[in-house]
Amino acid sequence: MSDARKDILERIRAGLGRGPLAEGAISGLEKNLAAPTRHLIPERGRGEGRALVDRFRAEAERANATIARIAAREDAPAGVAAYLKEHGLPTAIRAAPALENVSWTEQNGLTAGFGQAGADDAVGVTQAFAGVAETGTLVTLSGPQTPSSLNFLPDTHIVLLDSARIFAAYEDVWTRLRTELGSGEMPRAVTWIAGPSRSADIELKLLLGVHGPRRLHILLIDGQGG
Amino acid sequence: MKVSSPRFKDNAREALADAALRESLRSFTRSFPLKRQEAIARLPEFDQLRDIGRAIKDHSLEHLDFYLERFEAQVTARGGQVHWCRDAAEARETILRLCREAGAKTVTKSKSMVGEEIDLNDHLETHGIQPIETDLGEYIIQVREESPSHILAPAIHLSSGQIADTFRDKHPELPAQRSLDDPQTVLEEARAVLRNKFLNADVGLTGANFLIAETGSVVVVTNEGNADLVMTLPKTHIVLAGLEKVVPTLEDGTTILRLLARSSTGQDTATYTTFCTGLGAEDDPDGPDALHIVLLDNGRSEMLAGAFREMLRCIRCGACLNHCPVYAQIGGHAYGWVYSGPMGKVLTPGLLGLDHAADLPNASSFCGKCEEVCPMRIPLPKMMRSWRERQFEEKRTPARARAGLRLWASLARRPALYRWVMGLTFGVLGRMGRRRGRFRRMPFAGGWTAVRDFPAPEGKTFLAQWAERKASER
């Protein structure tokens, strides 16, 4: 197989009409990889403060997500219970271990299990790493605290998002991720999520809930009101 | 998939006679351009971003060897493995071997055009491994034993009723009396059937929209979430990607992602965009135990050299198909291979050779719409002309057409003679056609006039008018 590798690299260089890159050229490319440049950030990916929260909300709703505001993390169980009740959905939830320190089962009528989602879990509750106002997109990370199966297997997908972690543009999230995890470090899966699963493959009709969740509900932890 | 591009003309004729297909195409080619237009209206910087996107891709291709090696190093450092494959056969063998090593009986797949390119499903089936397409449209055409008619909406040529009939036929284990009257019930059935397949597959195979050299990430974009189930549940994840997919950084990929969904479906962003990087931490409860990335050349490196390098910027958004007047008439199957529409007309001869695609670069009205909407600003009409030139040089053009072109060329090289002959022709045709204003039939142009009239020339030739105008300006 290493023959194939060698052949392909040679063909590429032949196609480009040159030999291997010179040391100087390589160090220039390395520099950019070590400190990536941002390109043009569109207007809708700029701004700050309340404007971002408002834009996130509007854009997420455009993408068929629903949003409810809660004052603090401790209110998440009540928020989840209210949503499930309103839609007549099962009250057994599978939640991310990151949310284990919230009291889920007291007085809300919920039963909660924690960890990755299985085939029979109807409701998945997890927590987003960030939100992107530009398109109302959630950014979730895989890992033991927030297993990625929670995002895809359950019919109902409920995500907690701290309004302080709503950023203007995708690039802001990359910057934050590099700061928090260390430059060049990535979890196995970083997923941008805009609304519930969908398809227009049959006669161009928009249908929700194709393979992933049928509905996406965002609980926005937002002490400031709005 | 099997190649039928050489019989393009027959394919096109059959497609034109297919009323149901024409009806699907009509609604399709109306709705997608409109949605794209609306999405762009919400992003005023769209054209600037196109220029930046083009520059990113050009830079990546210019340093392709460096970025691929860096990508590989990053994948390896994170527990994955990269397999370089020179051609389709090598990629098929590699994937089969990986599936066998994983002891696979079934492989769930999210939509991969490269998978169609290398005819992967047939190969796996022949060797006793069941590939299962999970993209809704792709699943439908798989059970119908058809091929995709559009790179992003593969079952666009079918009505809901046709799909319901197919499901009744192909899901005999379900009650015969069940209702499949509308798209929603059809969807529910597909969801239920495929959910089991997702959970039980031994290997998951996805394509890649981008490869990120900085981190060794594979970027996969879907609306259904099927790719995420495919890469999250099975113990082995295989990625099949063309080697032109690599870009340097997360920021570079992000910029091009702003163009992708808007150009293809008119969404601001796809529902799910996953950056999949290595095997992850030991304590990650989800995800595979093995990650293999199959990098395919299959003619791409040769395209770097000549007139077709810019085609490697293509991000497979489908905008050129959605806006093409030829595609709107005949749909994707007529093109005879996985890549259809304007991008197919350039890519198919590039990857398969002109032998297999001689008619494709000629099936164009040269309206230029494809280049106008291409987010990567690929000069598709120019490249179709380059293929035509190559056909002429390699003497593939029919003898009569070549003789005609040669006659015209010898005239055009003698300006005085050209003006005289054209003036004469114009005068004669103009007088002959004065009454009707057009000709039903023309000698030597029967192919052209069989389906349309030839307009009779009016007044003087262009060159004569030009000379007069220049003279009067003086």
PDB file of C-alpha atoms in Angstrom, chain B residues 40-209:
ATOM      1  CA  ILE B  40     -28.271  34.324  -0.828  1.00  0.00           C
ATOM      2  CA  ALA B  41     -30.468  37.331  -0.172  1.00  0.00           C
ATOM      3  CA  ARG B  42     -29.898  36.645   3.530  1.00  0.00           C
ATOM      4  CA  LEU B  43     -26.129  36.625   3.035  1.00  0.00           C
ATOM      5  CA  PRO B  44     -25.075  39.756   1.157  1.00  0.00           C
ATOM      6  CA  GLU B  45     -21.415  38.733   1.315  1.00  0.00           C
ATOM      7  CA  PHE B  46     -22.095  35.601  -0.740  1.00  0.00           C
ATOM      8  CA  ASP B  47     -20.073  36.642  -3.784  1.00  0.00           C
ATOM      9  CA  GLN B  48     -17.118  37.774  -1.705  1.00  0.00           C
ATOM     10  CA  LEU B  49     -17.207  34.444   0.087  1.00  0.00           C
ATOM     11  CA  ARG B  50     -17.189  32.678  -3.278  1.00  0.00           C
ATOM     12  CA  ASP B  51     -13.952  34.442  -4.178  1.00  0.00           C
ATOM     13  CA  ILE B  52     -12.426  33.450  -0.857  1.00  0.00           C
ATOM     14  CA  GLY B  53     -13.676  29.880  -1.226  1.00  0.00           C
ATOM     15  CA  ARG B  54     -12.134  29.634  -4.663  1.00  0.00           C
ATOM     16  CA  ALA B  55      -8.821  30.941  -3.347  1.00  0.00           C
ATOM     17  CA  ILE B  56      -8.861  28.420  -0.474  1.00  0.00           C
ATOM     18  CA  LYS B  57      -9.434  25.529  -2.865  1.00  0.00           C
ATOM     19  CA  ASP B  58      -6.819  26.769  -5.343  1.00  0.00           C
ATOM     20  CA  HIS B  59      -4.294  27.073  -2.552  1.00  0.00           C
ATOM     21  CA  SER B  60      -5.151  23.597  -1.254  1.00  0.00           C
ATOM     22  CA  LEU B  61      -4.728  22.032  -4.703  1.00  0.00           C
ATOM     23  CA  GLU B  62      -1.492  23.920  -5.307  1.00  0.00           C
ATOM     24  CA  HIS B  63      -0.083  22.313  -2.133  1.00  0.00           C
ATOM     25  CA  LEU B  64      -2.081  19.097  -2.263  1.00  0.00           C
ATOM     26  CA  ASP B  65       0.853  16.794  -1.468  1.00  0.00           C
ATOM     27  CA  PHE B  66       1.701  18.756   1.670  1.00  0.00           C
ATOM     28  CA  TYR B  67      -1.859  18.934   2.984  1.00  0.00           C
ATOM     29  CA  LEU B  68      -2.592  15.267   2.323  1.00  0.00           C
ATOM     30  CA  GLU B  69       0.545  14.217   4.180  1.00  0.00           C
ATOM     31  CA  ARG B  70      -0.342  16.516   7.057  1.00  0.00           C
ATOM     32  CA  PHE B  71      -3.893  15.186   7.104  1.00  0.00           C
ATOM     33  CA  GLU B  72      -2.580  11.633   7.240  1.00  0.00           C
ATOM     34  CA  ALA B  73      -0.168  12.446  10.060  1.00  0.00           C
ATOM     35  CA  GLN B  74      -2.994  13.948  12.115  1.00  0.00           C
ATOM     36  CA  VAL B  75      -5.318  11.010  11.488  1.00  0.00           C
ATOM     37  CA  THR B  76      -2.592   8.562  12.472  1.00  0.00           C
ATOM     38  CA  ALA B  77      -1.741  10.510  15.609  1.00  0.00           C
ATOM     39  CA  ARG B  78      -5.382  10.156  16.682  1.00  0.00           C
ATOM     40  CA  GLY B  79      -5.648   6.425  16.170  1.00  0.00           C
ATOM     41  CA  GLY B  80      -6.988   6.326  12.611  1.00  0.00           C
ATOM     42  CA  GLN B  81      -5.434   4.938   9.479  1.00  0.00           C
ATOM     43  CA  VAL B  82      -5.224   6.383   5.952  1.00  0.00           C
ATOM     44  CA  HIS B  83      -5.276   4.092   2.899  1.00  0.00           C
ATOM     45  CA  TRP B  84      -4.085   5.596  -0.380  1.00  0.00           C
ATOM     46  CA  CYS B  85      -5.744   4.116  -3.448  1.00  0.00           C
ATOM     47  CA  ARG B  86      -4.646   4.790  -7.000  1.00  0.00           C
ATOM     48  CA  ASP B  87      -7.828   3.690  -8.709  1.00  0.00           C
ATOM     49  CA  ALA B  88     -11.329   2.308  -8.239  1.00  0.00           C
ATOM     50  CA  ALA B  89     -10.205  -1.329  -8.133  1.00  0.00           C
ATOM     51  CA  GLU B  90      -7.680  -0.610  -5.394  1.00  0.00           C
ATOM     52  CA  ALA B  91     -10.270   1.259  -3.334  1.00  0.00           C
ATOM     53  CA  ARG B  92     -12.815  -1.546  -3.715  1.00  0.00           C
ATOM     54  CA  GLU B  93     -10.282  -4.148  -2.632  1.00  0.00           C
ATOM     55  CA  THR B  94      -9.152  -2.055   0.326  1.00  0.00           C
ATOM     56  CA  ILE B  95     -12.686  -1.547   1.576  1.00  0.00           C
ATOM     57  CA  LEU B  96     -13.567  -5.204   1.100  1.00  0.00           C
ATOM     58  CA  ARG B  97     -10.460  -6.203   3.053  1.00  0.00           C
ATOM     59  CA  LEU B  98     -11.312  -3.768   5.875  1.00  0.00           C
ATOM     60  CA  CYS B  99     -14.876  -5.085   6.019  1.00  0.00           C
ATOM     61  CA  ARG B 100     -13.616  -8.658   6.188  1.00  0.00           C
ATOM     62  CA  GLU B 101     -11.134  -7.781   8.911  1.00  0.00           C
ATOM     63  CA  ALA B 102     -14.063  -6.346  10.859  1.00  0.00           C
ATOM     64  CA  GLY B 103     -15.984  -9.587  10.287  1.00  0.00           C
ATOM     65  CA  ALA B 104     -18.736  -7.556   8.635  1.00  0.00           C
ATOM     66  CA  LYS B 105     -21.982  -8.994   7.353  1.00  0.00           C
ATOM     67  CA  THR B 106     -23.702  -5.653   6.838  1.00  0.00           C
ATOM     68  CA  VAL B 107     -22.354  -2.181   6.121  1.00  0.00           C
ATOM     69  CA  THR B 108     -24.503   0.891   6.633  1.00  0.00           C
ATOM     70  CA  LYS B 109     -23.631   3.692   4.241  1.00  0.00           C
ATOM     71  CA  SER B 110     -24.409   7.351   4.178  1.00  0.00           C
ATOM     72  CA  LYS B 111     -24.525   8.873   0.747  1.00  0.00           C
ATOM     73  CA  SER B 112     -21.178   8.737  -1.012  1.00  0.00           C
ATOM     74  CA  MET B 113     -20.858   9.747  -4.633  1.00  0.00           C
ATOM     75  CA  VAL B 114     -17.357   8.287  -4.620  1.00  0.00           C
ATOM     76  CA  GLY B 115     -18.914   4.976  -3.553  1.00  0.00           C
ATOM     77  CA  GLU B 116     -20.991   5.071  -6.738  1.00  0.00           C
ATOM     78  CA  GLU B 117     -17.921   6.139  -8.689  1.00  0.00           C
ATOM     79  CA  ILE B 118     -16.029   2.986  -7.707  1.00  0.00           C
ATOM     80  CA  ASP B 119     -19.107   0.753  -7.921  1.00  0.00           C
ATOM     81  CA  LEU B 120     -18.635  -0.308  -4.325  1.00  0.00           C
ATOM     82  CA  ASN B 121     -22.039  -1.829  -3.572  1.00  0.00           C
ATOM     83  CA  ASP B 122     -21.810  -4.408  -6.339  1.00  0.00           C
ATOM     84  CA  HIS B 123     -18.364  -5.411  -5.209  1.00  0.00           C
ATOM     85  CA  LEU B 124     -19.390  -5.879  -1.578  1.00  0.00           C
ATOM     86  CA  GLU B 125     -22.516  -7.821  -2.531  1.00  0.00           C
ATOM     87  CA  THR B 126     -20.560 -10.110  -4.839  1.00  0.00           C
ATOM     88  CA  HIS B 127     -18.376 -10.979  -1.868  1.00  0.00           C
ATOM     89  CA  GLY B 128     -21.220 -11.655   0.510  1.00  0.00           C
ATOM     90  CA  ILE B 129     -21.347  -8.353   2.376  1.00  0.00           C
ATOM     91  CA  GLN B 130     -24.635  -6.459   2.383  1.00  0.00           C
ATOM     92  CA  PRO B 131     -24.296  -2.684   1.842  1.00  0.00           C
ATOM     93  CA  ILE B 132     -27.270  -0.662   3.096  1.00  0.00           C
ATOM     94  CA  GLU B 133     -27.823   2.869   1.848  1.00  0.00           C
ATOM     95  CA  THR B 134     -29.311   4.997   4.620  1.00  0.00           C
ATOM     96  CA  ASP B 135     -29.921   8.365   2.976  1.00  0.00           C
ATOM     97  CA  LEU B 136     -33.673   8.226   2.357  1.00  0.00           C
ATOM     98  CA  GLY B 137     -33.438   8.920  -1.373  1.00  0.00           C
ATOM     99  CA  GLU B 138     -30.450   6.668  -1.783  1.00  0.00           C
ATOM    100  CA  TYR B 139     -32.200   3.822   0.083  1.00  0.00           C
ATOM    101  CA  ILE B 140     -35.209   4.133  -2.209  1.00  0.00           C
ATOM    102  CA  ILE B 141     -33.140   3.835  -5.353  1.00  0.00           C
ATOM    103  CA  GLN B 142     -31.059   1.029  -3.854  1.00  0.00           C
ATOM    104  CA  VAL B 143     -34.117  -1.155  -3.251  1.00  0.00           C
ATOM    105  CA  ARG B 144     -35.347  -0.248  -6.756  1.00  0.00           C
ATOM    106  CA  GLU B 145     -31.932  -1.271  -8.090  1.00  0.00           C
ATOM    107  CA  GLU B 146     -31.539   2.080  -9.799  1.00  0.00           C
ATOM    108  CA  SER B 147     -28.800   4.667  -9.716  1.00  0.00           C
ATOM    109  CA  PRO B 148     -28.994   8.219  -8.346  1.00  0.00           C
ATOM    110  CA  SER B 149     -30.428  10.830 -10.698  1.00  0.00           C
ATOM    111  CA  HIS B 150     -29.109  13.805  -8.752  1.00  0.00           C
ATOM    112  CA  ILE B 151     -26.072  14.137  -6.523  1.00  0.00           C
ATOM    113  CA  LEU B 152     -28.034  15.486  -3.583  1.00  0.00           C
ATOM    114  CA  ALA B 153     -31.600  14.344  -4.244  1.00  0.00           C
ATOM    115  CA  PRO B 154     -31.023  10.877  -5.678  1.00  0.00           C
ATOM    116  CA  ALA B 155     -34.684   9.839  -5.946  1.00  0.00           C
ATOM    117  CA  ILE B 156     -35.945  13.074  -7.376  1.00  0.00           C
ATOM    118  CA  HIS B 157     -37.245  11.294 -10.463  1.00  0.00           C
ATOM    119  CA  LEU B 158     -39.807   9.282  -8.470  1.00  0.00           C
ATOM    120  CA  SER B 159     -43.276  10.130  -7.184  1.00  0.00           C
ATOM    121  CA  SER B 160     -44.455   9.229  -3.689  1.00  0.00           C
ATOM    122  CA  GLY B 161     -46.811   6.669  -5.253  1.00  0.00           C
ATOM    123  CA  GLN B 162     -43.972   4.965  -7.110  1.00  0.00           C
ATOM    124  CA  ILE B 163     -41.970   4.808  -3.886  1.00  0.00           C
ATOM    125  CA  ALA B 164     -44.957   3.332  -2.010  1.00  0.00           C
ATOM    126  CA  ASP B 165     -45.282   0.610  -4.673  1.00  0.00           C
ATOM    127  CA  THR B 166     -41.594  -0.142  -4.325  1.00  0.00           C
ATOM    128  CA  PHE B 167     -41.868  -0.454  -0.535  1.00  0.00           C
ATOM    129  CA  ARG B 168     -44.842  -2.836  -0.805  1.00  0.00           C
ATOM    130  CA  ASP B 169     -42.777  -4.955  -3.126  1.00  0.00           C
ATOM    131  CA  LYS B 170     -39.495  -4.816  -1.200  1.00  0.00           C
ATOM    132  CA  HIS B 171     -40.777  -4.971   2.395  1.00  0.00           C
ATOM    133  CA  PRO B 172     -42.838  -8.181   2.149  1.00  0.00           C
ATOM    134  CA  GLU B 173     -42.464  -8.765   5.910  1.00  0.00           C
ATOM    135  CA  LEU B 174     -44.836  -5.837   6.619  1.00  0.00           C
ATOM    136  CA  PRO B 175     -48.654  -6.120   6.509  1.00  0.00           C
ATOM    137  CA  ALA B 176     -49.958  -5.885   2.939  1.00  0.00           C
ATOM    138  CA  GLN B 177     -52.938  -3.703   3.921  1.00  0.00           C
ATOM    139  CA  ARG B 178     -50.869  -0.925   5.503  1.00  0.00           C
ATOM    140  CA  SER B 179     -51.375   2.623   4.324  1.00  0.00           C
ATOM    141  CA  LEU B 180     -48.600   4.275   2.347  1.00  0.00           C
ATOM    142  CA  ASP B 181     -50.724   7.066   0.979  1.00  0.00           C
ATOM    143  CA  ASP B 182     -48.529  10.062   1.576  1.00  0.00           C
ATOM    144  CA  PRO B 183     -44.856  10.960   1.878  1.00  0.00           C
ATOM    145  CA  GLN B 184     -45.061  10.950   5.700  1.00  0.00           C
ATOM    146  CA  THR B 185     -46.143   7.296   5.947  1.00  0.00           C
ATOM    147  CA  VAL B 186     -43.541   6.333   3.358  1.00  0.00           C
ATOM    148  CA  LEU B 187     -40.932   8.099   5.465  1.00  0.00           C
ATOM    149  CA  GLU B 188     -42.088   6.377   8.654  1.00  0.00           C
ATOM    150  CA  GLU B 189     -41.677   2.994   7.036  1.00  0.00           C
ATOM    151  CA  ALA B 190     -38.182   3.781   5.828  1.00  0.00           C
ATOM    152  CA  ARG B 191     -37.264   5.113   9.267  1.00  0.00           C
ATOM    153  CA  ALA B 192     -38.452   1.974  11.018  1.00  0.00           C
ATOM    154  CA  VAL B 193     -36.805  -0.417   8.577  1.00  0.00           C
ATOM    155  CA  LEU B 194     -33.509   1.433   8.587  1.00  0.00           C
ATOM    156  CA  ARG B 195     -33.354   1.985  12.340  1.00  0.00           C
ATOM    157  CA  ASN B 196     -32.716  -1.726  12.820  1.00  0.00           C
ATOM    158  CA  LYS B 197     -30.039  -1.695  10.164  1.00  0.00           C
ATOM    159  CA  PHE B 198     -28.251   1.216  11.841  1.00  0.00           C
ATOM    160  CA  LEU B 199     -28.195  -0.607  15.152  1.00  0.00           C
ATOM    161  CA  ASN B 200     -27.001  -3.931  13.793  1.00  0.00           C
ATOM    162  CA  ALA B 201     -24.401  -2.959  11.188  1.00  0.00           C
ATOM    163  CA  ASP B 202     -20.813  -4.092  11.705  1.00  0.00           C
ATOM    164  CA  VAL B 203     -19.250  -1.340   9.628  1.00  0.00           C
ATOM    165  CA  GLY B 204     -20.374   2.207   8.870  1.00  0.00           C
ATOM    166  CA  LEU B 205     -19.196   3.859   5.679  1.00  0.00           C
ATOM    167  CA  THR B 206     -19.466   7.569   4.959  1.00  0.00           C
ATOM    168  CA  GLY B 207     -18.168   9.940   2.328  1.00  0.00           C
ATOM    169  CA  ALA B 208     -16.567  13.256   3.214  1.00  0.00           C
ATOM    170  CA  ASN B 209     -17.443  16.808   2.297  1.00  0.00           C
TER     171      ASN B 209
END
